Short mmCIF file of C-alpha atoms in Angstrom, two decimals:
data_model
loop_
_atom_site.label_atom_id
_atom_site.label_comp_id
_atom_site.label_asym_id
_atom_site.label_seq_id
_atom_site.Cartn_x
_atom_site.Cartn_y
_atom_site.Cartn_z
CA MET A 1 20.94 -198.90 -14.10
CA VAL A 2 17.94 -200.19 -15.86
CA LEU A 3 14.70 -198.32 -16.31
CA MET A 4 11.67 -200.05 -17.85
CA SER A 5 9.65 -197.77 -20.11
CA SER A 6 7.11 -197.93 -22.94
CA ALA A 7 8.69 -194.95 -24.63
CA LYS A 8 10.79 -195.37 -27.83
CA PHE A 9 14.43 -194.24 -27.60
CA SER A 10 16.08 -195.66 -30.67
CA SER A 11 19.41 -193.87 -30.72
CA THR A 12 22.54 -194.98 -29.06
CA LEU A 13 24.75 -192.26 -27.65
CA LEU A 14 28.34 -192.90 -26.84
CA LEU A 15 30.15 -190.03 -25.11
CA GLN A 16 33.88 -190.23 -24.53
CA LYS A 17 34.19 -187.17 -22.27
CA SER A 18 32.20 -185.44 -19.65
CA VAL A 19 31.54 -181.74 -19.04
CA PRO A 20 31.12 -180.68 -15.32
CA PHE A 21 27.61 -179.53 -14.49
CA THR A 22 26.72 -177.28 -11.55
CA SER A 23 23.36 -177.90 -10.13
CA GLN A 24 21.61 -177.46 -6.79
CA SER A 25 22.89 -180.85 -5.63
CA SER A 26 26.60 -181.42 -5.21
CA ARG A 27 28.14 -183.97 -7.63
CA THR A 28 31.31 -184.75 -9.40
CA ALA A 29 32.12 -185.18 -13.09
CA PHE A 30 33.30 -188.53 -14.42
CA GLY A 31 35.93 -189.16 -17.00
CA SER A 32 35.14 -192.61 -18.34
CA PRO A 33 32.86 -193.49 -21.34
CA PHE A 34 29.22 -194.35 -20.83
CA LEU A 35 26.58 -195.75 -23.08
CA PHE A 36 22.85 -195.08 -23.49
CA ASN A 37 20.99 -197.85 -25.38
CA ARG A 38 17.47 -199.04 -25.71
CA GLU A 39 16.88 -202.75 -25.95
CA ASN A 40 13.61 -204.48 -25.45
CA GLY A 41 12.16 -201.45 -23.65
CA SER A 42 15.16 -201.03 -21.28
CA LEU A 43 17.46 -198.08 -20.88
CA VAL A 44 20.95 -199.36 -20.06
CA VAL A 45 23.56 -197.11 -18.66
CA CYS A 46 27.12 -198.34 -18.25
CA HIS A 47 30.13 -196.54 -16.88
CA ALA A 48 33.44 -197.59 -15.44
CA LYS A 49 34.70 -195.63 -12.53
CA LYS A 50 32.60 -193.33 -10.30
CA LYS A 51 28.96 -194.41 -9.89
CA ILE A 52 26.67 -191.51 -10.51
CA SER A 53 22.93 -191.43 -11.02
CA PHE A 54 21.04 -191.71 -14.24
CA MET A 55 19.86 -188.15 -14.03
CA ASP A 56 23.44 -186.85 -13.58
CA GLN A 57 24.56 -188.84 -16.64
CA ILE A 58 21.80 -187.23 -18.71
CA LEU A 59 22.84 -183.78 -17.32
CA ASP A 60 26.36 -184.49 -18.58
CA TYR A 61 24.96 -185.33 -21.99
CA ILE A 62 22.91 -182.14 -22.09
CA GLU A 63 25.72 -180.03 -20.82
CA GLY A 64 28.12 -181.24 -23.53
CA GLY A 65 28.18 -177.71 -24.96
CA PRO A 66 27.88 -176.35 -28.50
CA LYS A 67 30.06 -179.10 -30.04
CA LEU A 68 27.76 -181.94 -28.73
CA ARG A 69 24.65 -179.95 -29.63
CA LYS A 70 26.05 -179.71 -33.20
CA TRP A 71 26.89 -183.46 -33.30
CA TYR A 72 23.37 -184.49 -32.14
CA GLY A 73 21.46 -181.98 -34.11
CA ALA A 74 20.21 -179.69 -31.38
CA PRO A 75 19.84 -175.98 -32.24
CA ASP A 76 22.22 -173.29 -31.03
CA LEU A 77 21.75 -171.66 -27.65
CA LEU A 78 19.71 -168.53 -27.33
CA PRO A 79 21.53 -165.27 -26.56
CA LYS A 80 22.99 -165.09 -23.04
CA ASP A 81 20.49 -162.52 -21.89
CA GLY A 82 17.89 -165.26 -22.30
CA THR A 83 15.87 -163.41 -24.97
CA ALA A 84 14.76 -164.65 -28.36
CA THR A 85 15.91 -162.98 -31.48
CA GLN A 86 12.39 -162.25 -32.68
CA ASP A 87 9.57 -160.51 -30.84
CA GLU A 88 6.85 -162.77 -29.68
CA GLU A 89 3.30 -161.87 -30.38
CA ASP A 90 0.83 -161.32 -27.53
CA ASP A 91 -2.14 -162.78 -29.41
CA TYR A 92 -1.94 -166.50 -30.19
CA PRO A 93 -4.25 -168.36 -32.53
CA GLU A 94 -6.83 -170.62 -30.86
CA ASP A 95 -5.97 -173.49 -33.10
CA GLU A 96 -2.19 -173.34 -32.40
CA VAL A 97 -0.29 -176.63 -32.24
CA ARG A 98 -0.07 -177.75 -28.55
CA ASP A 99 2.81 -180.23 -28.31
CA ALA A 100 4.89 -178.96 -25.43
CA VAL A 101 4.96 -180.01 -21.80
CA LEU A 102 5.41 -177.20 -19.22
CA VAL A 103 7.28 -178.07 -16.03
CA THR A 104 6.62 -175.74 -13.15
CA ASP A 105 9.41 -175.02 -10.62
CA GLY A 106 11.84 -176.25 -13.27
CA ASP A 107 15.02 -175.32 -11.39
CA SER A 108 14.06 -177.30 -8.27
CA GLU A 109 15.58 -180.81 -7.81
CA MET A 110 12.33 -182.57 -8.71
CA GLY A 111 11.72 -180.14 -11.53
CA GLN A 112 15.11 -180.92 -13.08
CA MET A 113 14.55 -184.70 -12.78
CA VAL A 114 11.16 -184.36 -14.58
CA ILE A 115 12.77 -182.29 -17.30
CA LEU A 116 15.56 -184.82 -17.82
CA SER A 117 13.03 -187.63 -18.12
CA LEU A 118 11.16 -185.58 -20.71
CA VAL A 119 14.37 -184.90 -22.64
CA VAL A 120 15.05 -188.63 -22.76
CA LYS A 121 11.61 -189.10 -24.38
CA LYS A 122 12.38 -186.36 -26.89
CA THR A 123 9.52 -184.24 -25.71
CA ARG A 124 9.27 -180.47 -26.35
CA VAL A 125 9.81 -179.03 -22.92
CA LYS A 126 9.06 -175.60 -21.47
CA ALA A 127 9.99 -174.74 -17.90
CA LEU A 128 9.20 -172.04 -15.34
CA VAL A 129 12.36 -171.07 -13.56
CA LYS A 130 13.60 -168.41 -11.21
CA ASP A 131 16.81 -167.58 -13.16
CA LYS A 132 16.55 -167.89 -16.95
CA ARG A 133 20.29 -167.55 -17.61
CA VAL A 134 21.15 -170.23 -15.23
CA ALA A 135 18.62 -172.58 -16.79
CA LEU A 136 19.98 -171.77 -20.24
CA GLU A 137 23.50 -172.67 -19.12
CA ALA A 138 22.14 -175.87 -17.56
CA PHE A 139 19.88 -177.18 -20.25
CA GLY A 140 20.84 -175.18 -23.37
CA SER A 141 18.16 -175.15 -26.02
CA TYR A 142 16.79 -178.50 -25.12
CA VAL A 143 14.43 -176.66 -22.78
CA GLU A 144 12.60 -173.31 -23.33
CA SER A 145 13.04 -171.69 -19.92
CA MET A 146 10.82 -168.90 -18.82
CA ALA A 147 11.15 -166.61 -15.80
CA GLY A 148 8.32 -164.41 -14.51
CA ASP A 149 5.42 -163.98 -12.16
CA THR A 150 2.76 -166.60 -12.81
CA ARG A 151 0.12 -164.41 -11.21
CA ASP A 152 0.63 -162.03 -14.17
CA ASN A 153 -1.94 -163.16 -16.77
CA LYS A 154 0.18 -161.81 -19.68
CA PHE A 155 3.26 -163.87 -18.59
CA LEU A 156 1.17 -166.89 -17.82
CA LYS A 157 -0.46 -166.73 -21.26
CA LYS A 158 2.95 -166.57 -22.84
CA ALA A 159 4.22 -169.51 -20.79
CA LEU A 160 1.21 -171.63 -21.74
CA ARG A 161 1.66 -170.98 -25.47
CA GLY A 162 1.87 -174.29 -27.34
CA VAL A 163 1.51 -176.22 -24.04
CA ARG A 164 -0.49 -179.43 -24.04
CA THR A 165 0.29 -180.74 -20.53
CA VAL A 166 1.44 -179.07 -17.30
CA ILE A 167 3.52 -181.15 -14.83
CA CYS A 168 3.77 -179.70 -11.26
CA PRO A 169 6.57 -181.50 -9.41
CA ASN A 170 6.22 -179.42 -6.24
CA GLU A 171 3.34 -177.78 -4.30
CA GLY A 172 2.33 -174.09 -4.63
CA PHE A 173 1.95 -173.46 -8.41
CA LEU A 174 -1.82 -174.24 -8.89
CA SER A 175 -2.96 -172.32 -5.88
CA ARG A 176 -1.32 -169.12 -7.28
CA VAL A 177 -2.53 -169.11 -10.89
CA GLY A 178 -5.82 -168.40 -12.48
CA SER A 179 -6.84 -169.87 -15.83
CA LEU A 180 -4.86 -172.57 -17.66
CA LYS A 181 -6.76 -171.98 -20.82
CA GLY A 182 -5.84 -174.34 -23.61
CA VAL A 183 -4.06 -176.88 -21.45
CA GLN A 184 -5.38 -180.40 -21.94
CA HIS A 185 -3.93 -182.31 -19.01
CA VAL A 186 -2.36 -181.32 -15.65
CA ILE A 187 -0.19 -183.81 -13.72
CA LEU A 188 0.47 -183.02 -10.01
CA LEU A 189 3.07 -184.78 -7.96
CA SER A 190 1.58 -184.58 -4.42
CA GLN A 191 2.99 -185.32 -1.04
CA LEU A 192 -0.31 -184.78 0.70
CA SER A 193 -0.51 -188.36 1.98
CA VAL A 194 2.96 -188.09 3.57
CA TYR A 195 2.18 -184.71 5.21
CA SER A 196 -1.17 -186.00 6.48
CA GLY A 197 0.51 -188.91 8.13
CA LYS A 198 2.83 -186.60 10.28
CA SER A 199 2.15 -185.86 13.89
CA GLY A 200 3.62 -183.79 16.68
CA ILE A 201 6.60 -181.64 15.76
CA GLN A 202 6.90 -183.13 12.28
CA SER A 203 3.26 -182.11 11.63
CA MET A 204 4.06 -178.53 12.68
CA MET A 205 7.14 -178.45 10.49
CA LYS A 206 5.30 -179.67 7.44
CA GLY A 207 2.11 -177.64 8.13
CA ASN A 208 2.67 -175.11 5.42
CA ALA A 209 3.56 -177.75 2.83
CA LYS A 210 0.45 -179.69 3.76
CA LYS A 211 -1.62 -176.65 3.25
CA LEU A 212 -0.21 -175.87 -0.13
CA ALA A 213 -0.71 -179.51 -1.21
CA GLU A 214 -4.33 -179.43 -0.08
CA GLU A 215 -4.90 -176.15 -1.88
CA ASP A 216 -3.29 -177.39 -5.10
CA GLU A 217 -5.27 -180.55 -5.20
CA SER A 218 -8.54 -178.67 -4.43
CA VAL A 219 -7.86 -176.06 -7.10
CA LEU A 220 -6.89 -178.69 -9.70
CA MET A 221 -10.17 -180.54 -9.10
CA THR A 222 -12.21 -177.45 -9.91
CA LEU A 223 -10.30 -176.25 -13.03
CA GLY A 224 -12.41 -178.32 -15.44
CA ILE A 225 -9.20 -179.75 -17.04
CA PRO A 226 -8.40 -183.50 -17.08
CA TYR A 227 -5.97 -184.07 -14.22
CA THR A 228 -3.78 -186.75 -12.79
CA ILE A 229 -2.77 -186.52 -9.11
CA ILE A 230 0.19 -188.79 -8.23
CA ARG A 231 0.35 -189.19 -4.46
CA THR A 232 3.83 -190.54 -3.65
CA GLY A 233 5.49 -191.94 -0.61
CA VAL A 234 8.34 -190.09 1.07
CA LEU A 235 10.77 -188.85 -1.67
CA GLN A 236 14.21 -190.40 -1.25
CA ASN A 237 17.61 -189.46 -2.63
CA THR A 238 18.19 -193.01 -3.91
CA PRO A 239 18.99 -194.18 -7.44
CA GLY A 240 16.02 -194.76 -9.67
CA GLY A 241 15.32 -197.94 -11.61
CA LYS A 242 16.62 -200.22 -8.91
CA GLN A 243 13.26 -201.15 -7.34
CA GLY A 244 9.74 -202.01 -8.39
CA PHE A 245 6.54 -200.20 -7.50
CA THR A 246 3.41 -200.67 -5.41
CA PHE A 247 0.16 -198.91 -5.98
CA ASP A 248 -1.75 -200.29 -3.03
CA LYS A 249 -4.04 -198.00 -1.04
CA GLY A 250 -2.07 -196.41 1.85
CA CYS A 251 1.34 -197.03 0.27
CA ALA A 252 1.96 -193.33 -0.09
CA ALA A 253 1.50 -192.65 3.65
CA SER A 254 3.61 -195.59 4.83
CA GLY A 255 6.13 -196.05 1.97
CA SER A 256 8.86 -194.19 0.10
CA ILE A 257 10.03 -193.75 -3.43
CA SER A 258 13.22 -192.64 -5.25
CA LYS A 259 12.92 -189.05 -6.53
CA GLU A 260 14.15 -190.31 -9.94
CA ASP A 261 11.37 -192.97 -9.95
CA ALA A 262 8.73 -190.35 -8.93
CA ALA A 263 9.87 -188.07 -11.82
CA PHE A 264 9.78 -191.02 -14.24
CA VAL A 265 6.14 -191.86 -13.19
CA CYS A 266 5.09 -188.22 -13.85
CA VAL A 267 6.37 -188.47 -17.37
CA GLU A 268 4.87 -191.91 -18.04
CA ALA A 269 1.48 -190.35 -17.00
CA LEU A 270 1.60 -188.17 -20.01
CA ASP A 271 0.31 -191.01 -22.18
CA CYS A 272 -2.65 -191.77 -19.98
CA VAL A 273 -5.07 -188.81 -20.10
CA PRO A 274 -8.27 -189.27 -18.04
CA LEU A 275 -11.62 -188.00 -19.13
CA THR A 276 -11.94 -185.96 -15.89
CA GLY A 277 -9.74 -186.79 -12.98
CA PHE A 278 -7.39 -189.63 -11.91
CA ILE A 279 -5.73 -190.07 -8.52
CA PHE A 280 -3.42 -192.89 -7.58
CA GLU A 281 -0.84 -193.68 -5.01
CA VAL A 282 2.67 -194.98 -5.67
CA ALA A 283 5.73 -196.02 -3.69
CA ASN A 284 8.69 -198.31 -4.35
CA GLY A 285 7.73 -201.95 -3.98
CA GLU A 286 8.13 -205.38 -5.57
CA ASN A 287 6.08 -205.02 -8.77
CA LYS A 288 8.17 -204.48 -11.90
CA VAL A 289 6.33 -202.45 -14.58
CA SER A 290 7.12 -203.19 -18.19
CA ASP A 291 4.19 -201.49 -19.86
CA TRP A 292 3.30 -198.25 -18.02
CA LYS A 293 0.46 -197.27 -20.37
CA GLU A 294 -1.27 -200.62 -19.60
CA CYS A 295 -0.51 -200.27 -15.87
CA LEU A 296 -1.87 -196.79 -15.53
CA ALA A 297 -4.95 -197.64 -17.66
CA THR A 298 -5.73 -200.47 -15.27
CA LEU A 299 -5.28 -198.20 -12.26
CA MET A 300 -7.53 -195.65 -13.94
CA GLU A 301 -10.23 -198.23 -14.46
CA LYS A 302 -10.12 -199.35 -10.85
CA ALA A 303 -10.22 -195.71 -9.62
CA SER A 304 -13.25 -194.99 -11.79
CA GLN A 305 -15.16 -197.78 -9.97
CA GLN A 306 -14.71 -196.24 -6.52
CA PRO A 307 -15.12 -192.77 -4.92
CA GLN A 308 -11.99 -190.58 -4.77
#
């Protein structure tokens, strides 16, 4: 599998064994070597026997356990109760370093895919999850997992500590929270175009999801924080990196996109922060993208010249 990216990933990882990972989607472990390598902007993944997705291979790398974490320089796991060894302060300095990306709904399928794409880019990741212990077992200390009620201002403030960007891979988060003070960019993966194109029984089945998507987009536009809304086509359980992309108007309502590709686009949007708001559509298509920063900058320029 080949993924084109502008990110730098200089190391080559050769793993001789796999460690089974239990996630929400069923999968099997593989026993043959695989290779991660960056050459000319491409991420090449090779394996011998069973074909599994890029995301599952990264999960096997992350789930290698304490020994692999030691080999590759990652810190030890937090205690099994999910608590840190030092008490965290409630008051945070206004000038604190904000270099983390917070992924909402981090234990969902899309949330996990976004997290894994961030790990590949060596980004500091925080994630909102339902079960902190399960998240710790899954991601180890590569991800700072947090569980709590986002309607609780104290918890939300703690979750946003050190966060530069928030990525929302699913609907429902933004319509529940209040202030996102200190956050400099919010990226929302939206299925609104897909839901709006449904009719009849399908429209009724997706009615609640459509409402959440509409509320999230509406709230996001009024927060006063630079935002990027990525309206995708129907999300498909197909391997990412196999197809190109299209950004044509209407492609989200009529097209589809691999979930892995959608997660990848969310992460690439980190490097393209708009002055106010930026909305674009994307689905799998024929166009190969070798420079995402340039691609998104061009789309942003076009979007600024026409009404949203």
